[in-house]
């Protein structure tokens, strides 16, 4: 029995990864907004909207689950999971904008390292030969990442 | 048992469950068509997927408990160890092809995440 394959698996994979990172970031920021520790308008707003935010974060979790399952069906775990580290960068930068949290030099270094690391991982083949559930692209295109 | 050991234990549980969840979820989605119908069917019928979901839910309990016992500024960068555990399990359990470039990338990401998490 053959498994139906998506027409453009790489595009779907990267769309899924983008969504996974966006959802990760949103969930993190929702959570931070609902813990009123520092100043910033987003914190104050979050503190007054805890109940709807909680419901929103539940919905986001369900969406994350579905999306993550799709992403895992398309590529190696050791390919996709490190790439989700981009959400740490998005959260750090968003926290700076929304919650007035300053970024120190160590964090800038960390951001740069994560970026380089993600680029390195993304340029490895996304599917291992032993896991051939989704038919790979025509020969040669897989090696170019 | 003092609170630091409890925190470390709880943290270890969270990391173990995250790793377990990711690996079992990967196993469960191996032969899955990536459309929404296929996903729903897997959630309802595939034991690996169900085990992964239970793992993730239990993990959030452990993680909440860890944050109760340990400040975020310590727990958060420590969480970067998940990148290492998942990578090791991918190599040895899932038998994924791990090139030196991928290992290096993951190492840089791990160090980078720790640095982002450690605010001065």
PDB file of C-alpha atoms in Angstrom:
ATOM      1  CA  UNK A   1       0.000   0.000   0.000  1.00  0.00           C
ATOM      2  CA  UNK A   2       1.647   3.236  -1.039  1.00  0.00           C
ATOM      3  CA  UNK A   3       1.478   6.297   1.148  1.00  0.00           C
ATOM      4  CA  UNK A   4       0.115   9.427  -0.524  1.00  0.00           C
ATOM      5  CA  UNK A   5       2.937  11.928  -0.802  1.00  0.00           C
ATOM      6  CA  UNK A   6       2.580  15.697  -0.788  1.00  0.00           C
ATOM      7  CA  UNK A   7       3.380  17.406  -4.075  1.00  0.00           C
ATOM      8  CA  UNK A   8       6.094  19.667  -2.662  1.00  0.00           C
ATOM      9  CA  UNK A   9       7.394  18.092   0.533  1.00  0.00           C
ATOM     10  CA  UNK A  10      10.242  20.542   1.090  1.00  0.00           C
ATOM     11  CA  UNK A  11       7.943  23.555   0.849  1.00  0.00           C
ATOM     12  CA  UNK A  12       5.466  21.898   3.198  1.00  0.00           C
ATOM     13  CA  UNK A  13       8.297  21.047   5.591  1.00  0.00           C
ATOM     14  CA  UNK A  14       9.561  24.632   5.772  1.00  0.00           C
ATOM     15  CA  UNK A  15       6.045  26.034   6.089  1.00  0.00           C
ATOM     16  CA  UNK A  16       5.495  23.584   8.932  1.00  0.00           C
ATOM     17  CA  UNK A  17       8.759  24.580  10.586  1.00  0.00           C
ATOM     18  CA  UNK A  18       7.884  28.266  10.265  1.00  0.00           C
ATOM     19  CA  UNK A  19       4.504  27.579  11.849  1.00  0.00           C
ATOM     20  CA  UNK A  20       6.070  25.461  14.604  1.00  0.00           C
ATOM     21  CA  UNK A  21       8.506  28.253  15.460  1.00  0.00           C
ATOM     22  CA  UNK A  22       5.747  30.895  15.351  1.00  0.00           C
ATOM     23  CA  UNK A  23       3.495  28.831  17.608  1.00  0.00           C
ATOM     24  CA  UNK A  24       6.353  28.063  20.035  1.00  0.00           C
ATOM     25  CA  UNK A  25       7.128  31.759  20.216  1.00  0.00           C
ATOM     26  CA  UNK A  26       3.470  32.737  20.690  1.00  0.00           C
ATOM     27  CA  UNK A  27       2.945  30.198  23.476  1.00  0.00           C
ATOM     28  CA  UNK A  28       6.102  31.417  25.239  1.00  0.00           C
ATOM     29  CA  UNK A  29       5.050  35.051  24.934  1.00  0.00           C
ATOM     30  CA  UNK A  30       1.485  34.324  26.123  1.00  0.00           C
ATOM     31  CA  UNK A  31       2.956  32.619  29.146  1.00  0.00           C
ATOM     32  CA  UNK A  32       5.342  35.480  29.840  1.00  0.00           C
ATOM     33  CA  UNK A  33       2.592  38.060  29.417  1.00  0.00           C
ATOM     34  CA  UNK A  34       0.435  36.275  31.970  1.00  0.00           C
ATOM     35  CA  UNK A  35       3.147  36.452  34.632  1.00  0.00           C
ATOM     36  CA  UNK A  36       3.206  40.092  35.748  1.00  0.00           C
ATOM     37  CA  UNK A  37       6.762  40.573  36.964  1.00  0.00           C
ATOM     38  CA  UNK A  38       8.209  43.456  35.044  1.00  0.00           C
ATOM     39  CA  UNK A  39       6.933  46.631  33.534  1.00  0.00           C
ATOM     40  CA  UNK A  40       5.779  47.116  30.007  1.00  0.00           C
ATOM     41  CA  UNK A  41       2.319  47.505  28.597  1.00  0.00           C
ATOM     42  CA  UNK A  42       2.140  43.975  27.272  1.00  0.00           C
ATOM     43  CA  UNK A  43       2.650  42.566  30.770  1.00  0.00           C
ATOM     44  CA  UNK A  44      -0.102  44.701  32.261  1.00  0.00           C
ATOM     45  CA  UNK A  45      -2.415  43.772  29.422  1.00  0.00           C
ATOM     46  CA  UNK A  46      -1.561  40.103  29.830  1.00  0.00           C
ATOM     47  CA  UNK A  47      -2.266  40.158  33.537  1.00  0.00           C
ATOM     48  CA  UNK A  48      -5.791  41.369  32.965  1.00  0.00           C
ATOM     49  CA  UNK A  49      -6.507  38.881  30.200  1.00  0.00           C
ATOM     50  CA  UNK A  50      -5.325  35.678  31.859  1.00  0.00           C
ATOM     51  CA  UNK A  51      -8.407  33.547  31.253  1.00  0.00           C
ATOM     52  CA  UNK A  52      -8.783  34.157  27.501  1.00  0.00           C
ATOM     53  CA  UNK A  53      -5.003  33.842  27.146  1.00  0.00           C
ATOM     54  CA  UNK A  54      -5.118  30.466  28.838  1.00  0.00           C
ATOM     55  CA  UNK A  55      -7.785  29.269  26.423  1.00  0.00           C
ATOM     56  CA  UNK A  56      -5.797  30.670  23.533  1.00  0.00           C
ATOM     57  CA  UNK A  57      -2.685  28.839  24.676  1.00  0.00           C
ATOM     58  CA  UNK A  58      -4.643  25.559  24.836  1.00  0.00           C
ATOM     59  CA  UNK A  59      -5.798  26.048  21.249  1.00  0.00           C
ATOM     60  CA  UNK A  60      -2.254  26.902  20.252  1.00  0.00           C
ATOM     61  CA  UNK A  61      -1.055  23.664  21.852  1.00  0.00           C
ATOM     62  CA  UNK A  62      -3.524  21.605  19.834  1.00  0.00           C
ATOM     63  CA  UNK A  63      -2.485  23.388  16.664  1.00  0.00           C
ATOM     64  CA  UNK A  64       1.173  22.798  17.594  1.00  0.00           C
ATOM     65  CA  UNK A  65       0.496  19.092  18.017  1.00  0.00           C
ATOM     66  CA  UNK A  66      -1.104  18.701  14.601  1.00  0.00           C
ATOM     67  CA  UNK A  67       1.556  20.772  12.886  1.00  0.00           C
ATOM     68  CA  UNK A  68       4.429  19.015  14.637  1.00  0.00           C
ATOM     69  CA  UNK A  69       3.103  15.629  13.609  1.00  0.00           C
ATOM     70  CA  UNK A  70       2.989  16.796   9.997  1.00  0.00           C
ATOM     71  CA  UNK A  71       6.544  18.127  10.226  1.00  0.00           C
ATOM     72  CA  UNK A  72       7.841  14.875  11.767  1.00  0.00           C
ATOM     73  CA  UNK A  73       6.222  12.899   8.959  1.00  0.00           C
ATOM     74  CA  UNK A  74       8.278  14.900   6.460  1.00  0.00           C
ATOM     75  CA  UNK A  75      11.793  14.940   7.937  1.00  0.00           C
ATOM     76  CA  UNK A  76      14.201  13.560  10.538  1.00  0.00           C
ATOM     77  CA  UNK A  77      13.690  14.421  14.190  1.00  0.00           C
ATOM     78  CA  UNK A  78      17.338  15.453  14.426  1.00  0.00           C
ATOM     79  CA  UNK A  79      16.762  17.816  11.507  1.00  0.00           C
ATOM     80  CA  UNK A  80      13.578  19.532  12.645  1.00  0.00           C
ATOM     81  CA  UNK A  81      14.013  19.706  16.411  1.00  0.00           C
ATOM     82  CA  UNK A  82      17.232  21.785  16.381  1.00  0.00           C
ATOM     83  CA  UNK A  83      15.691  24.178  13.867  1.00  0.00           C
ATOM     84  CA  UNK A  84      12.918  24.978  16.345  1.00  0.00           C
ATOM     85  CA  UNK A  85      15.645  26.662  18.425  1.00  0.00           C
ATOM     86  CA  UNK A  86      14.925  29.699  16.237  1.00  0.00           C
ATOM     87  CA  UNK A  87      11.972  30.276  18.554  1.00  0.00           C
ATOM     88  CA  UNK A  88      14.426  31.175  21.324  1.00  0.00           C
ATOM     89  CA  UNK A  89      15.695  34.004  19.145  1.00  0.00           C
ATOM     90  CA  UNK A  90      12.168  35.142  18.321  1.00  0.00           C
ATOM     91  CA  UNK A  91      11.178  35.101  22.011  1.00  0.00           C
ATOM     92  CA  UNK A  92      14.286  37.065  23.058  1.00  0.00           C
ATOM     93  CA  UNK A  93      13.703  39.732  20.420  1.00  0.00           C
ATOM     94  CA  UNK A  94       9.947  39.901  21.029  1.00  0.00           C
ATOM     95  CA  UNK A  95      10.504  40.187  24.786  1.00  0.00           C
ATOM     96  CA  UNK A  96      12.743  43.124  24.074  1.00  0.00           C
ATOM     97  CA  UNK A  97      10.004  44.859  22.082  1.00  0.00           C
ATOM     98  CA  UNK A  98       6.978  43.867  24.112  1.00  0.00           C
ATOM     99  CA  UNK A  99       8.206  43.660  27.686  1.00  0.00           C
ATOM    100  CA  UNK A 100      11.098  46.134  27.540  1.00  0.00           C
ATOM    101  CA  UNK A 101      13.611  43.455  28.482  1.00  0.00           C
ATOM    102  CA  UNK A 102      17.106  44.454  27.489  1.00  0.00           C
ATOM    103  CA  UNK A 103      19.368  42.159  25.503  1.00  0.00           C
ATOM    104  CA  UNK A 104      22.927  41.922  26.785  1.00  0.00           C
ATOM    105  CA  UNK A 105      26.053  41.042  24.737  1.00  0.00           C
ATOM    106  CA  UNK A 106      26.001  37.428  25.911  1.00  0.00           C
ATOM    107  CA  UNK A 107      22.513  37.040  24.484  1.00  0.00           C
ATOM    108  CA  UNK A 108      23.535  38.603  21.179  1.00  0.00           C
ATOM    109  CA  UNK A 109      26.360  36.055  21.002  1.00  0.00           C
ATOM    110  CA  UNK A 110      23.898  33.298  21.787  1.00  0.00           C
ATOM    111  CA  UNK A 111      21.560  34.497  19.059  1.00  0.00           C
ATOM    112  CA  UNK A 112      24.409  34.456  16.551  1.00  0.00           C
ATOM    113  CA  UNK A 113      25.441  30.944  17.590  1.00  0.00           C
ATOM    114  CA  UNK A 114      21.929  29.597  17.288  1.00  0.00           C
ATOM    115  CA  UNK A 115      21.646  31.154  13.811  1.00  0.00           C
ATOM    116  CA  UNK A 116      24.882  29.551  12.646  1.00  0.00           C
ATOM    117  CA  UNK A 117      23.889  26.243  14.191  1.00  0.00           C
ATOM    118  CA  UNK A 118      20.487  26.288  12.491  1.00  0.00           C
ATOM    119  CA  UNK A 119      22.056  27.137   9.133  1.00  0.00           C
ATOM    120  CA  UNK A 120      24.473  24.225   9.519  1.00  0.00           C
ATOM    121  CA  UNK A 121      21.713  21.756  10.403  1.00  0.00           C
ATOM    122  CA  UNK A 122      19.406  23.011   7.660  1.00  0.00           C
ATOM    123  CA  UNK A 123      22.081  22.309   5.081  1.00  0.00           C
ATOM    124  CA  UNK A 124      22.168  18.605   5.940  1.00  0.00           C
ATOM    125  CA  UNK A 125      19.797  16.200   4.177  1.00  0.00           C
ATOM    126  CA  UNK A 126      16.421  16.395   5.858  1.00  0.00           C
ATOM    127  CA  UNK A 127      15.476  12.735   5.421  1.00  0.00           C
ATOM    128  CA  UNK A 128      17.621   9.723   6.359  1.00  0.00           C
ATOM    129  CA  UNK A 129      17.840   6.853   3.902  1.00  0.00           C
ATOM    130  CA  UNK A 130      16.571   4.337   6.485  1.00  0.00           C
ATOM    131  CA  UNK A 131      13.295   6.219   6.889  1.00  0.00           C
ATOM    132  CA  UNK A 132      11.683   6.138   3.485  1.00  0.00           C
ATOM    133  CA  UNK A 133       8.051   6.713   4.381  1.00  0.00           C
ATOM    134  CA  UNK A 134       7.698   9.803   2.241  1.00  0.00           C
ATOM    135  CA  UNK A 135       9.224   9.171  -1.147  1.00  0.00           C
ATOM    136  CA  UNK A 136      12.402  11.255  -1.465  1.00  0.00           C
ATOM    137  CA  UNK A 137      12.824  13.817  -4.195  1.00  0.00           C
ATOM    138  CA  UNK A 138      14.489  12.743  -7.456  1.00  0.00           C
ATOM    139  CA  UNK A 139      18.117  11.649  -7.047  1.00  0.00           C
ATOM    140  CA  UNK A 140      20.606  14.398  -6.435  1.00  0.00           C
ATOM    141  CA  UNK A 141      18.273  17.031  -5.023  1.00  0.00           C
ATOM    142  CA  UNK A 142      18.366  15.530  -1.514  1.00  0.00           C
ATOM    143  CA  UNK A 143      22.122  16.004  -1.181  1.00  0.00           C
ATOM    144  CA  UNK A 144      21.868  19.710  -1.886  1.00  0.00           C
ATOM    145  CA  UNK A 145      19.691  20.058   1.237  1.00  0.00           C
TER     146      UNK A 145
ATOM    147  CA  UNK B   1      15.538  15.504  50.479  1.00  0.00           C
ATOM    148  CA  UNK B   2      16.345  19.154  50.075  1.00  0.00           C
ATOM    149  CA  UNK B   3      14.693  21.385  47.545  1.00  0.00           C
ATOM    150  CA  UNK B   4      17.634  21.557  45.119  1.00  0.00           C
ATOM    151  CA  UNK B   5      17.741  17.788  44.671  1.00  0.00           C
ATOM    152  CA  UNK B   6      13.985  17.682  44.227  1.00  0.00           C
ATOM    153  CA  UNK B   7      14.261  20.396  41.593  1.00  0.00           C
ATOM    154  CA  UNK B   8      16.998  18.507  39.795  1.00  0.00           C
ATOM    155  CA  UNK B   9      14.998  15.294  39.902  1.00  0.00           C
ATOM    156  CA  UNK B  10      11.895  17.018  38.605  1.00  0.00           C
ATOM    157  CA  UNK B  11      13.963  18.666  35.896  1.00  0.00           C
ATOM    158  CA  UNK B  12      15.493  15.341  34.857  1.00  0.00           C
ATOM    159  CA  UNK B  13      12.016  13.896  34.631  1.00  0.00           C
ATOM    160  CA  UNK B  14      10.917  16.732  32.381  1.00  0.00           C
ATOM    161  CA  UNK B  15      13.914  16.285  30.072  1.00  0.00           C
ATOM    162  CA  UNK B  16      13.443  12.512  29.940  1.00  0.00           C
ATOM    163  CA  UNK B  17       9.757  12.894  29.099  1.00  0.00           C
ATOM    164  CA  UNK B  18      10.440  15.495  26.425  1.00  0.00           C
ATOM    165  CA  UNK B  19      12.982  13.211  24.780  1.00  0.00           C
ATOM    166  CA  UNK B  20      10.721  10.187  25.102  1.00  0.00           C
ATOM    167  CA  UNK B  21       7.812  12.146  23.686  1.00  0.00           C
ATOM    168  CA  UNK B  22       9.756  13.366  20.667  1.00  0.00           C
ATOM    169  CA  UNK B  23      11.153   9.928  19.858  1.00  0.00           C
ATOM    170  CA  UNK B  24       7.832   8.098  20.236  1.00  0.00           C
ATOM    171  CA  UNK B  25       6.071  10.795  18.222  1.00  0.00           C
ATOM    172  CA  UNK B  26       8.618  10.365  15.438  1.00  0.00           C
ATOM    173  CA  UNK B  27       8.086   6.607  15.471  1.00  0.00           C
ATOM    174  CA  UNK B  28       4.335   7.150  15.401  1.00  0.00           C
ATOM    175  CA  UNK B  29       4.434   9.488  12.418  1.00  0.00           C
ATOM    176  CA  UNK B  30       6.772   7.375  10.326  1.00  0.00           C
ATOM    177  CA  UNK B  31       4.155   5.983   8.019  1.00  0.00           C
ATOM    178  CA  UNK B  32       1.701   8.810   8.308  1.00  0.00           C
ATOM    179  CA  UNK B  33       0.369  10.789   5.354  1.00  0.00           C
ATOM    180  CA  UNK B  34       0.874  14.417   6.377  1.00  0.00           C
ATOM    181  CA  UNK B  35      -2.691  15.635   5.801  1.00  0.00           C
ATOM    182  CA  UNK B  36      -5.095  16.548   8.613  1.00  0.00           C
ATOM    183  CA  UNK B  37      -7.161  13.401   8.190  1.00  0.00           C
ATOM    184  CA  UNK B  38      -4.090  11.219   8.509  1.00  0.00           C
ATOM    185  CA  UNK B  39      -3.005  13.111  11.606  1.00  0.00           C
ATOM    186  CA  UNK B  40      -6.357  12.706  13.310  1.00  0.00           C
ATOM    187  CA  UNK B  41      -6.398   8.998  12.521  1.00  0.00           C
ATOM    188  CA  UNK B  42      -2.927   8.581  14.010  1.00  0.00           C
ATOM    189  CA  UNK B  43      -3.942  10.386  17.194  1.00  0.00           C
ATOM    190  CA  UNK B  44      -6.950   8.144  17.584  1.00  0.00           C
ATOM    191  CA  UNK B  45      -5.363   4.825  16.637  1.00  0.00           C
ATOM    192  CA  UNK B  46      -1.590   4.868  16.931  1.00  0.00           C
ATOM    193  CA  UNK B  47      -0.214   3.841  20.323  1.00  0.00           C
ATOM    194  CA  UNK B  48       3.143   5.509  19.728  1.00  0.00           C
ATOM    195  CA  UNK B  49       1.419   8.848  19.061  1.00  0.00           C
ATOM    196  CA  UNK B  50      -0.785   8.422  22.097  1.00  0.00           C
ATOM    197  CA  UNK B  51       2.224   7.567  24.248  1.00  0.00           C
ATOM    198  CA  UNK B  52       3.927  10.705  22.959  1.00  0.00           C
ATOM    199  CA  UNK B  53       0.933  12.881  23.843  1.00  0.00           C
ATOM    200  CA  UNK B  54       0.786  11.406  27.356  1.00  0.00           C
ATOM    201  CA  UNK B  55       4.532  11.984  27.649  1.00  0.00           C
ATOM    202  CA  UNK B  56       4.232  15.630  26.702  1.00  0.00           C
ATOM    203  CA  UNK B  57       1.323  16.206  29.059  1.00  0.00           C
ATOM    204  CA  UNK B  58       3.171  14.589  31.949  1.00  0.00           C
ATOM    205  CA  UNK B  59       6.242  16.582  31.052  1.00  0.00           C
ATOM    206  CA  UNK B  60       4.366  19.857  31.510  1.00  0.00           C
ATOM    207  CA  UNK B  61       3.474  18.764  35.038  1.00  0.00           C
ATOM    208  CA  UNK B  62       7.124  17.990  35.780  1.00  0.00           C
ATOM    209  CA  UNK B  63       8.189  21.270  34.209  1.00  0.00           C
ATOM    210  CA  UNK B  64       5.703  23.271  36.250  1.00  0.00           C
ATOM    211  CA  UNK B  65       6.965  21.561  39.391  1.00  0.00           C
ATOM    212  CA  UNK B  66      10.577  22.270  38.401  1.00  0.00           C
ATOM    213  CA  UNK B  67       9.855  25.978  37.963  1.00  0.00           C
ATOM    214  CA  UNK B  68       8.238  25.927  41.373  1.00  0.00           C
ATOM    215  CA  UNK B  69      11.495  24.657  42.849  1.00  0.00           C
ATOM    216  CA  UNK B  70      14.099  26.383  40.730  1.00  0.00           C
ATOM    217  CA  UNK B  71      14.285  29.870  39.231  1.00  0.00           C
ATOM    218  CA  UNK B  72      13.583  30.181  35.511  1.00  0.00           C
ATOM    219  CA  UNK B  73      16.969  31.765  34.964  1.00  0.00           C
ATOM    220  CA  UNK B  74      18.561  28.428  35.902  1.00  0.00           C
ATOM    221  CA  UNK B  75      15.975  25.988  34.587  1.00  0.00           C
ATOM    222  CA  UNK B  76      15.592  27.595  31.184  1.00  0.00           C
ATOM    223  CA  UNK B  77      19.206  27.303  29.978  1.00  0.00           C
ATOM    224  CA  UNK B  78      19.422  23.828  31.499  1.00  0.00           C
ATOM    225  CA  UNK B  79      16.510  22.896  29.248  1.00  0.00           C
ATOM    226  CA  UNK B  80      18.876  23.240  26.317  1.00  0.00           C
ATOM    227  CA  UNK B  81      20.116  19.770  27.207  1.00  0.00           C
ATOM    228  CA  UNK B  82      17.038  18.461  25.408  1.00  0.00           C
ATOM    229  CA  UNK B  83      18.745  19.259  22.113  1.00  0.00           C
ATOM    230  CA  UNK B  84      21.548  16.879  23.068  1.00  0.00           C
ATOM    231  CA  UNK B  85      19.320  14.093  24.374  1.00  0.00           C
ATOM    232  CA  UNK B  86      17.039  14.212  21.334  1.00  0.00           C
ATOM    233  CA  UNK B  87      20.046  14.203  18.994  1.00  0.00           C
ATOM    234  CA  UNK B  88      21.583  11.175  20.756  1.00  0.00           C
ATOM    235  CA  UNK B  89      18.300   9.270  20.655  1.00  0.00           C
ATOM    236  CA  UNK B  90      17.815  10.165  16.995  1.00  0.00           C
ATOM    237  CA  UNK B  91      21.220   8.702  16.240  1.00  0.00           C
ATOM    238  CA  UNK B  92      20.997   5.531  18.308  1.00  0.00           C
ATOM    239  CA  UNK B  93      17.299   4.707  18.523  1.00  0.00           C
ATOM    240  CA  UNK B  94      15.876   6.149  15.323  1.00  0.00           C
ATOM    241  CA  UNK B  95      19.060   5.407  13.363  1.00  0.00           C
ATOM    242  CA  UNK B  96      18.940   8.745  11.599  1.00  0.00           C
ATOM    243  CA  UNK B  97      21.926   9.773   9.545  1.00  0.00           C
ATOM    244  CA  UNK B  98      23.863  12.215  11.701  1.00  0.00           C
ATOM    245  CA  UNK B  99      26.646  13.931   9.798  1.00  0.00           C
ATOM    246  CA  UNK B 100      29.436  15.826  11.621  1.00  0.00           C
ATOM    247  CA  UNK B 101      27.908  19.032  10.268  1.00  0.00           C
ATOM    248  CA  UNK B 102      24.611  18.219  11.945  1.00  0.00           C
ATOM    249  CA  UNK B 103      26.335  17.418  15.247  1.00  0.00           C
ATOM    250  CA  UNK B 104      28.251  20.694  15.076  1.00  0.00           C
ATOM    251  CA  UNK B 105      25.099  22.640  14.306  1.00  0.00           C
ATOM    252  CA  UNK B 106      23.309  21.073  17.262  1.00  0.00           C
ATOM    253  CA  UNK B 107      26.257  21.822  19.565  1.00  0.00           C
ATOM    254  CA  UNK B 108      26.282  25.488  18.514  1.00  0.00           C
ATOM    255  CA  UNK B 109      22.534  25.687  19.001  1.00  0.00           C
ATOM    256  CA  UNK B 110      22.823  24.164  22.467  1.00  0.00           C
ATOM    257  CA  UNK B 111      25.517  26.632  23.542  1.00  0.00           C
ATOM    258  CA  UNK B 112      23.637  29.514  21.906  1.00  0.00           C
ATOM    259  CA  UNK B 113      20.386  28.700  23.705  1.00  0.00           C
ATOM    260  CA  UNK B 114      22.216  28.569  27.049  1.00  0.00           C
ATOM    261  CA  UNK B 115      23.747  31.974  26.321  1.00  0.00           C
ATOM    262  CA  UNK B 116      20.382  33.467  25.370  1.00  0.00           C
ATOM    263  CA  UNK B 117      18.862  32.112  28.564  1.00  0.00           C
ATOM    264  CA  UNK B 118      21.534  33.464  30.863  1.00  0.00           C
ATOM    265  CA  UNK B 119      20.689  37.087  31.410  1.00  0.00           C
ATOM    266  CA  UNK B 120      23.380  39.115  33.158  1.00  0.00           C
TER     267      UNK B 120
END
